CSV table of C-alpha atoms in Angstrom, one decimal:
chain,number,residue,atom,x,y,z
A,496,MET,CA,0.0,0.0,0.0
A,497,GLY,CA,1.3,3.5,-0.9
A,498,ASP,CA,1.9,6.3,1.5
A,499,PRO,CA,-1.4,8.0,2.3
A,500,ARG,CA,0.3,11.4,2.1
A,501,GLU,CA,1.0,10.8,-1.6
A,502,PRO,CA,-1.4,11.9,-4.3
A,503,PRO,CA,-3.5,9.2,-6.0
A,504,GLY,CA,-1.3,9.3,-9.1
A,505,GLY,CA,1.8,9.0,-7.1
A,506,THR,CA,4.5,11.4,-6.3
A,507,PRO,CA,5.2,13.7,-9.2
A,508,GLU,CA,8.5,13.1,-10.9
A,509,GLY,CA,11.3,15.2,-9.6
A,510,GLY,CA,9.8,16.0,-6.2
A,511,SER,CA,7.9,14.8,-3.1
A,512,ASN,CA,5.3,16.1,-0.7
A,513,ASP,CA,7.8,17.2,1.8
A,514,ASP,CA,9.7,19.1,-0.9
A,515,GLU,CA,6.5,21.0,-2.0
A,516,PHE,CA,5.5,22.4,1.4
A,517,ARG,CA,8.9,22.7,2.9
A,518,SER,CA,9.1,26.4,2.1
A,519,VAL,CA,5.8,27.2,3.9
A,520,VAL,CA,6.6,27.7,7.6
A,521,PHE,CA,3.7,28.5,10.1
A,522,ASP,CA,6.0,29.9,12.8
A,523,GLU,CA,4.7,31.7,15.9
A,524,SER,CA,5.0,35.2,14.5
A,525,PHE,CA,2.8,34.2,11.5
A,526,VAL,CA,0.1,32.8,13.7
A,527,ARG,CA,0.0,36.0,15.9
A,528,ALA,CA,-0.3,38.1,12.8
A,529,ALA,CA,-3.2,36.1,11.5
A,530,ARG,CA,-5.6,37.2,14.2
A,531,ILE,CA,-9.3,37.8,13.3
A,532,GLN,CA,-10.3,41.5,12.8
A,533,GLU,CA,-13.9,42.3,13.9
A,534,LEU,CA,-15.8,44.8,11.7
A,535,SER,CA,-16.8,48.1,13.3
A,536,ALA,CA,-20.5,49.1,13.7
A,537,GLN,CA,-20.1,51.7,11.0
A,538,GLU,CA,-18.6,49.2,8.6
A,539,ARG,CA,-21.5,46.7,9.3
A,540,LEU,CA,-24.1,49.5,8.6
A,541,SER,CA,-22.5,50.8,5.5
A,542,GLY,CA,-22.2,47.3,3.9
A,543,ALA,CA,-18.8,48.2,2.4
A,544,PRO,CA,-18.1,46.2,-0.8
A,545,GLY,CA,-16.0,43.2,-0.5
A,546,ARG,CA,-17.2,42.5,3.0
A,547,ALA,CA,-19.3,39.4,3.6
A,548,THR,CA,-21.8,40.1,6.3
A,549,ARG,CA,-24.8,38.2,7.6
A,550,PRO,CA,-27.9,40.1,8.3
A,551,ARG,CA,-28.8,40.0,12.0
A,552,GLY,CA,-32.6,40.0,11.5
A,553,TRP,CA,-35.4,39.9,9.0
A,554,GLY,CA,-37.3,42.7,7.2
A,555,TRP,CA,-37.4,46.1,9.0
A,556,LEU,CA,-35.1,44.8,11.7
A,557,ALA,CA,-32.3,45.1,9.2
A,558,VAL,CA,-33.0,48.8,8.6
A,559,PRO,CA,-30.6,51.2,10.3
A,560,ARG,CA,-31.9,52.8,13.6
A,561,GLN,CA,-31.6,56.3,12.2
A,562,ALA,CA,-33.9,55.4,9.3
A,563,ILE,CA,-36.4,53.9,11.7
A,564,ALA,CA,-36.4,57.0,13.9
A,565,LEU,CA,-36.9,59.2,10.8
A,566,LEU,CA,-39.8,57.1,9.6
A,567,LEU,CA,-41.4,57.4,13.1
A,568,VAL,CA,-41.1,61.2,13.0
A,569,VAL,CA,-42.7,61.4,9.6
A,570,ALA,CA,-45.5,59.1,10.6
A,571,LEU,CA,-46.3,61.2,13.8
A,572,ALA,CA,-46.2,64.4,11.8
A,573,PHE,CA,-48.6,63.0,9.2
A,574,ALA,CA,-51.0,61.7,11.9
A,575,ALA,CA,-51.0,65.1,13.6
A,576,ALA,CA,-51.7,66.9,10.4
A,577,VAL,CA,-54.6,64.6,9.7
A,578,TYR,CA,-56.0,65.0,13.2
A,579,PHE,CA,-55.8,68.8,13.3
A,580,GLY,CA,-57.1,69.0,9.7
A,581,ILE,CA,-60.2,67.1,10.7
A,582,SER,CA,-60.8,68.7,14.1
A,583,SER,CA,-59.9,72.3,13.1
A,584,PRO,CA,-62.5,74.8,14.3
A,585,ARG,CA,-62.1,76.8,11.1
A,586,GLY,CA,-65.4,78.0,9.8
A,587,GLU,CA,-67.2,76.8,12.9
A,588,VAL,CA,-69.0,79.0,15.4
A,589,ALA,CA,-68.1,78.7,19.1
A,590,PRO,CA,-70.9,77.5,21.3
A,591,PRO,CA,-72.7,80.1,23.4
A,592,SER,CA,-70.8,81.1,26.5
A,593,GLY,CA,-71.1,83.7,29.2
A,594,THR,CA,-74.0,86.2,29.4
A,595,GLN,CA,-76.2,86.3,26.4
A,596,LEU,CA,-77.9,89.4,25.0
A,597,SER,CA,-81.3,90.4,26.5
A,598,VAL,CA,-83.5,92.8,24.5
A,599,SER,CA,-86.3,95.2,25.5
A,600,LEU,CA,-88.0,96.8,22.6
A,601,THR,CA,-90.8,99.4,23.0
A,602,PRO,CA,-92.5,100.9,19.9
A,603,LEU,CA,-93.7,104.5,20.4
A,604,ALA,CA,-96.9,105.3,18.7
A,605,PRO,CA,-97.4,109.0,17.6
A,606,ALA,CA,-99.7,111.1,19.7
A,607,GLY,CA,-101.0,112.9,16.6
A,608,ALA,CA,-100.8,112.9,12.9
A,609,VAL,CA,-97.3,112.0,11.5
A,610,THR,CA,-96.2,115.0,9.5
A,611,ALA,CA,-93.2,115.5,7.2
A,612,ALA,CA,-90.2,117.6,8.1
A,613,ALA,CA,-90.7,121.2,7.3
A,614,ASP,CA,-87.6,121.4,5.1
A,615,HIS,CA,-86.9,118.2,3.2
A,616,ALA,CA,-83.6,119.7,2.0
A,617,ASP,CA,-82.6,120.1,5.6
A,618,PRO,CA,-84.8,117.8,7.6
A,619,PHE,CA,-82.9,118.2,10.9
A,620,ALA,CA,-83.3,122.0,10.9
A,621,GLY,CA,-86.0,121.9,13.6
A,622,LEU,CA,-84.0,119.7,16.1
A,623,PRO,CA,-83.1,121.4,19.4
A,624,ALA,CA,-79.4,122.1,20.2
A,625,GLY,CA,-77.4,119.2,21.6
A,626,TYR,CA,-77.4,116.9,18.5
A,627,ALA,CA,-74.3,116.3,16.4
A,628,ASP,CA,-73.6,114.4,13.2
A,629,GLY,CA,-72.9,110.7,13.7
A,630,PRO,CA,-69.9,109.8,15.8
A,631,ALA,CA,-69.5,113.3,17.0
A,632,GLY,CA,-72.7,113.0,19.0
A,633,LEU,CA,-71.8,109.8,20.8
A,634,GLY,CA,-70.1,111.6,23.7
A,635,LEU,CA,-67.0,109.4,23.9
A,636,PRO,CA,-65.3,110.1,27.2
A,637,THR,CA,-61.6,110.6,27.9
A,638,ALA,CA,-59.9,107.4,28.8
A,639,THR,CA,-58.6,107.2,32.3
A,640,ALA,CA,-57.2,104.3,34.2
A,641,THR,CA,-59.4,102.2,36.5
A,642,ALA,CA,-58.4,100.1,39.5
A,643,HIS,CA,-57.3,97.1,37.4
A,644,PHE,CA,-56.9,98.5,33.8
A,645,THR,CA,-54.5,101.0,32.5
A,646,GLY,CA,-55.5,104.2,30.6
A,647,SER,CA,-54.3,102.6,27.3
A,648,GLN,CA,-56.5,99.5,27.9
A,649,VAL,CA,-59.5,101.7,28.7
A,650,GLN,CA,-58.9,103.6,25.5
A,651,ARG,CA,-58.8,100.4,23.5
A,652,ALA,CA,-62.1,99.3,25.0
A,653,LEU,CA,-63.7,102.7,24.1
A,654,ASP,CA,-62.4,102.3,20.6
A,655,SER,CA,-64.1,98.9,20.3
A,656,VAL,CA,-67.3,100.4,21.7
A,657,GLN,CA,-67.2,103.3,19.3
A,658,HIS,CA,-66.7,100.9,16.3
A,659,TYR,CA,-69.7,98.8,17.5
A,660,LEU,CA,-72.0,101.9,17.8
A,661,VAL,CA,-71.0,103.2,14.4
A,662,ALA,CA,-71.6,99.9,12.8
A,663,SER,CA,-74.8,99.1,14.6
A,664,GLU,CA,-76.7,102.5,14.5
A,665,LEU,CA,-74.9,104.9,12.1
A,666,ASN,CA,-73.8,102.8,9.1
A,667,PRO,CA,-76.1,103.3,6.1
A,668,ALA,CA,-75.4,99.7,5.0
A,669,THR,CA,-76.7,98.4,8.3
A,670,LEU,CA,-79.6,100.7,8.5
A,671,THR,CA,-81.2,100.0,5.1
A,672,ALA,CA,-79.1,97.4,3.2
A,673,ASN,CA,-79.3,94.3,5.4
A,674,GLU,CA,-75.6,94.5,6.2
A,675,THR,CA,-74.8,92.3,9.3
A,676,ALA,CA,-71.2,91.3,8.9
A,677,GLN,CA,-69.7,94.5,10.3
A,678,VAL,CA,-71.5,94.1,13.6
A,679,ARG,CA,-70.7,90.4,13.8
A,680,ASN,CA,-67.0,91.0,13.4
A,681,LEU,CA,-67.0,93.0,16.6
A,682,LEU,CA,-68.7,90.4,18.8
A,683,THR,CA,-67.1,88.0,21.2
A,684,ALA,CA,-67.0,84.4,19.9
A,685,GLY,CA,-69.4,83.1,22.5
A,686,GLU,CA,-72.2,85.4,21.1
A,687,LEU,CA,-71.9,84.6,17.4
A,688,ALA,CA,-74.3,81.7,17.5
A,689,GLN,CA,-76.9,83.8,19.1
A,690,TYR,CA,-76.3,86.7,16.7
A,691,ASP,CA,-76.5,84.4,13.7
A,692,ASP,CA,-79.8,83.0,15.0
A,693,SER,CA,-81.1,86.5,15.6
A,694,THR,CA,-80.3,87.7,12.0
A,695,ASN,CA,-81.3,84.5,10.2
A,696,SER,CA,-84.5,83.8,12.2
A,697,PRO,CA,-85.4,86.8,14.3
A,698,ARG,CA,-88.2,86.4,16.8
A,699,ASP,CA,-89.7,88.4,19.7
A,700,ASP,CA,-88.4,86.4,22.7
A,701,GLN,CA,-86.1,89.0,24.3
A,702,HIS,CA,-83.0,87.2,23.0
A,703,HIS,CA,-83.3,86.8,19.3
A,704,ASP,CA,-84.5,90.2,18.1
A,705,ALA,CA,-82.2,91.4,15.2
A,706,THR,CA,-83.2,95.0,16.3
A,707,GLY,CA,-81.6,94.4,19.7
A,708,TRP,CA,-78.2,94.1,18.1
A,709,MET,CA,-78.6,97.0,15.6
A,710,VAL,CA,-80.9,99.6,14.2
A,711,ARG,CA,-82.3,98.5,10.8
A,712,PHE,CA,-85.2,99.1,8.5
A,713,ASP,CA,-86.8,97.0,5.8
A,714,PRO,CA,-85.1,98.1,2.6
A,715,GLY,CA,-88.2,97.2,0.6
A,716,GLN,CA,-90.2,99.8,2.6
A,717,VAL,CA,-87.8,102.4,3.9
A,718,ALA,CA,-85.0,104.4,2.5
A,719,LEU,CA,-82.7,107.1,4.0
A,720,ALA,CA,-83.4,110.6,2.9
A,721,THR,CA,-79.8,111.4,4.0
A,722,ASP,CA,-76.9,109.3,5.3
A,723,THR,CA,-76.5,111.7,8.1
A,724,VAL,CA,-77.7,110.5,11.5
A,725,LYS,CA,-78.1,113.0,14.4
A,726,ALA,CA,-77.0,111.7,17.8
A,727,ALA,CA,-76.9,112.9,21.4
A,728,GLY,CA,-76.1,111.0,24.5
A,729,SER,CA,-73.2,109.6,26.6
A,730,ILE,CA,-70.9,106.7,27.3
A,731,HIS,CA,-69.7,105.6,30.7
A,732,ILE,CA,-67.0,103.0,31.5
A,733,GLY,CA,-66.2,101.2,34.7
A,734,GLU,CA,-65.3,97.7,36.0
A,735,LEU,CA,-67.6,94.7,36.3
A,736,ASP,CA,-64.7,92.9,38.1
A,737,SER,CA,-60.9,92.8,38.1
A,738,ASP,CA,-60.9,91.2,34.6
A,739,THR,CA,-63.8,92.9,32.9
A,740,LEU,CA,-64.6,96.4,31.8
A,741,GLN,CA,-68.3,97.4,31.7
A,742,VAL,CA,-69.5,100.1,29.3
A,743,THR,CA,-72.9,101.6,29.3
A,744,THR,CA,-74.2,103.8,26.4
A,745,ASP,CA,-77.4,105.8,26.2
A,746,HIS,CA,-78.1,107.7,23.0
A,747,THR,CA,-81.0,109.3,21.1
A,748,LEU,CA,-80.6,108.9,17.4
A,749,VAL,CA,-82.7,110.7,14.8
A,750,TYR,CA,-83.0,109.4,11.3
A,751,ALA,CA,-84.4,111.1,8.2
A,752,LEU,CA,-86.5,108.5,6.3
A,753,ARG,CA,-88.7,108.4,3.2
A,754,PRO,CA,-90.6,105.6,1.5
A,755,ALA,CA,-88.4,103.2,-0.5
A,756,GLY,CA,-88.4,103.9,-4.3
A,757,THR,CA,-90.2,107.2,-4.1
A,758,THR,CA,-87.7,109.8,-5.3
A,759,SER,CA,-90.5,112.2,-6.4
A,760,ASP,CA,-92.1,112.4,-3.0
A,761,PRO,CA,-90.4,115.2,-1.0
A,762,SER,CA,-91.9,114.0,2.3
A,763,VAL,CA,-89.2,113.2,4.9
A,764,THR,CA,-90.1,111.7,8.3
A,765,LEU,CA,-87.9,112.2,11.4
A,766,TYR,CA,-87.7,108.9,13.2
A,767,ALA,CA,-86.3,108.8,16.8
A,768,VAL,CA,-84.6,105.8,18.5
A,769,ARG,CA,-83.4,105.8,22.0
A,770,ARG,CA,-80.9,103.0,22.5
A,771,ALA,CA,-79.4,102.1,25.9
A,772,VAL,CA,-76.8,99.3,25.7
A,773,ARG,CA,-74.6,97.6,28.2
A,774,ILE,CA,-71.4,96.1,27.0
A,775,ASP,CA,-68.8,93.9,28.7
A,776,ILE,CA,-65.2,93.5,27.6
A,777,ASP,CA,-62.8,91.0,29.3
A,778,ARG,CA,-59.1,90.9,28.9
A,779,ALA,CA,-59.1,88.3,26.1
A,780,ASP,CA,-61.6,90.2,24.0
A,781,LEU,CA,-59.8,93.5,24.7
A,782,ASP,CA,-56.7,92.1,23.0
A,783,ILE,CA,-58.5,91.3,19.8
A,784,GLY,CA,-60.9,94.2,19.7
A,785,ARG,CA,-64.1,92.3,20.5
A,786,LEU,CA,-66.9,92.9,23.0
A,787,ARG,CA,-70.0,91.3,24.5
A,788,VAL,CA,-73.4,93.0,24.1
A,789,VAL,CA,-75.3,92.2,27.3
A,790,ASP,CA,-78.4,94.3,27.4
A,791,ALA,CA,-80.1,96.5,24.8
A,792,ALA,CA,-83.2,98.6,25.6
A,793,VAL,CA,-84.7,100.2,22.5
A,794,GLN,CA,-87.6,102.8,22.2
A,795,ALA,CA,-88.5,103.8,18.7
A,796,GLY,CA,-91.1,105.9,17.0
A,797,PRO,CA,-93.3,106.9,15.4
A,798,SER,CA,-94.0,103.2,15.1
A,799,SER,CA,-97.0,101.0,14.7
A,800,CYS,CA,-97.7,99.1,17.9
A,801,ALA,CA,-99.4,96.3,15.9
A,802,ALA,CA,-96.4,95.5,13.7
A,803,GLY,CA,-93.6,93.2,14.8
A,804,GLN,CA,-90.3,94.9,15.5
A,805,SER,CA,-88.0,91.9,16.0
A,806,ASP,CA,-86.7,91.8,12.4
A,807,TYR,CA,-86.9,95.5,11.4
A,808,LEU,CA,-88.1,98.6,13.1
A,809,GLN,CA,-91.5,99.6,11.7
A,810,PRO,CA,-91.7,103.4,11.2
A,811,ILE,CA,-94.9,105.2,10.3
A,812,LEU,CA,-93.8,107.4,7.4
A,813,ALA,CA,-95.4,110.7,6.6
A,814,THR,CA,-96.9,111.6,3.3
A,815,ALA,CA,-97.9,114.9,1.7
A,816,ALA,CA,-101.4,114.3,3.1
A,817,GLY,CA,-100.2,113.3,6.5
A,818,VAL,CA,-100.7,109.9,8.3
A,819,ARG,CA,-103.2,109.3,11.1
A,820,PRO,CA,-101.6,107.6,14.1
A,821,SER,CA,-102.3,104.0,15.0
A,822,THR,CA,-104.0,103.5,18.4
A,823,PRO,CA,-101.9,101.6,20.9
A,824,PRO,CA,-103.5,98.2,21.5
A,825,VAL,CA,-105.4,97.5,24.7
A,826,VAL,CA,-103.3,95.2,27.0
A,827,ASP,CA,-105.3,92.4,28.6
A,828,PRO,CA,-103.4,91.2,31.7
A,829,THR,CA,-105.3,87.9,31.6
A,830,ASP,CA,-104.0,87.0,28.1
A,831,HIS,CA,-101.1,84.7,28.7
A,832,GLY,CA,-100.7,84.0,25.0
A,833,ARG,CA,-99.2,87.5,24.7
A,834,PRO,CA,-95.6,87.9,26.0
A,835,ALA,CA,-95.6,90.0,29.2
A,836,TRP,CA,-92.7,92.1,28.0
A,837,GLN,CA,-94.5,93.4,24.9
A,838,SER,CA,-95.5,97.0,25.4
A,839,CYS,CA,-96.2,100.2,23.5
A,840,GLY,CA,-95.8,103.8,24.4
A,841,VAL,CA,-96.8,107.2,23.0
A,842,LEU,CA,-94.1,109.2,21.3
A,843,GLY,CA,-93.5,112.7,22.8
A,844,PRO,CA,-91.7,115.6,21.2
A,845,ILE,CA,-88.0,115.0,20.3
A,846,THR,CA,-85.8,117.0,22.7
A,847,GLY,CA,-82.1,117.4,23.2
């Protein structure tokens, strides 16, 4: 039997196994130099070419941790965007909050015949002294500091009140063009639902009278003979509490009216409205120029006591022949089908 160290075909001619490997010497220094070098973490992640590595997991477990963290951040951001996009209050009206507007409206029937102004070119000529044109007649006071509000904060509150009064009782678009947005833009968010209900579906329930929020006339029946409104009255400001300013206004407003669409009829009727309003402004609304209308007491005439006043004020307009007054209705105290707050007075002479 041959040597098991020899190849199957025998030892090649001219040499032997010992001769072939005699030059290869695995001495101690060679063995020490042939130690295993472990790859660094960066080399394992980068997958450098020429390196044979075995994945240490399956699927997403093989993804680098930085990539996983980035994916989580993107997913969270997307989820937040979807959530806030769905639940955003944009376009929605805040639910009613705090004190809501209460309205008292009293039509004033004329004591005699309704006659036209003596001079239709200058219908206010017969008014007594004390009335001024528009904002000049509001009697805005000088802003002074209160116990918990600075003078500049009081001034900002008075500015908001003035804007509301101009929009709600002096602006021609509000008076005879069904404009409601300008008043709405000045109200606190918690009153917007009540305001929208009052203007979209006005009713005589002391809370949803459109004429409690503003002075307005039916544009199909009434037109302004002049855009000028005469005003006289006062504004007072104080504190409701340490976080709320309270403003009370009391004005008599005189409008020059004529029938709508009658440019040839020179008759002009002077229509008087006394409007007393209580307004609250807290610190949050003060910062954004908004206010809360709490109470509105309105007396207006010459008006018909029989006509509803919740949507529009109902003036009795003079004609060249004059108009006979309507008789105030008899009030039956046993009639519980009629709201107890409904009342009618008799219009006296307009004074300063």
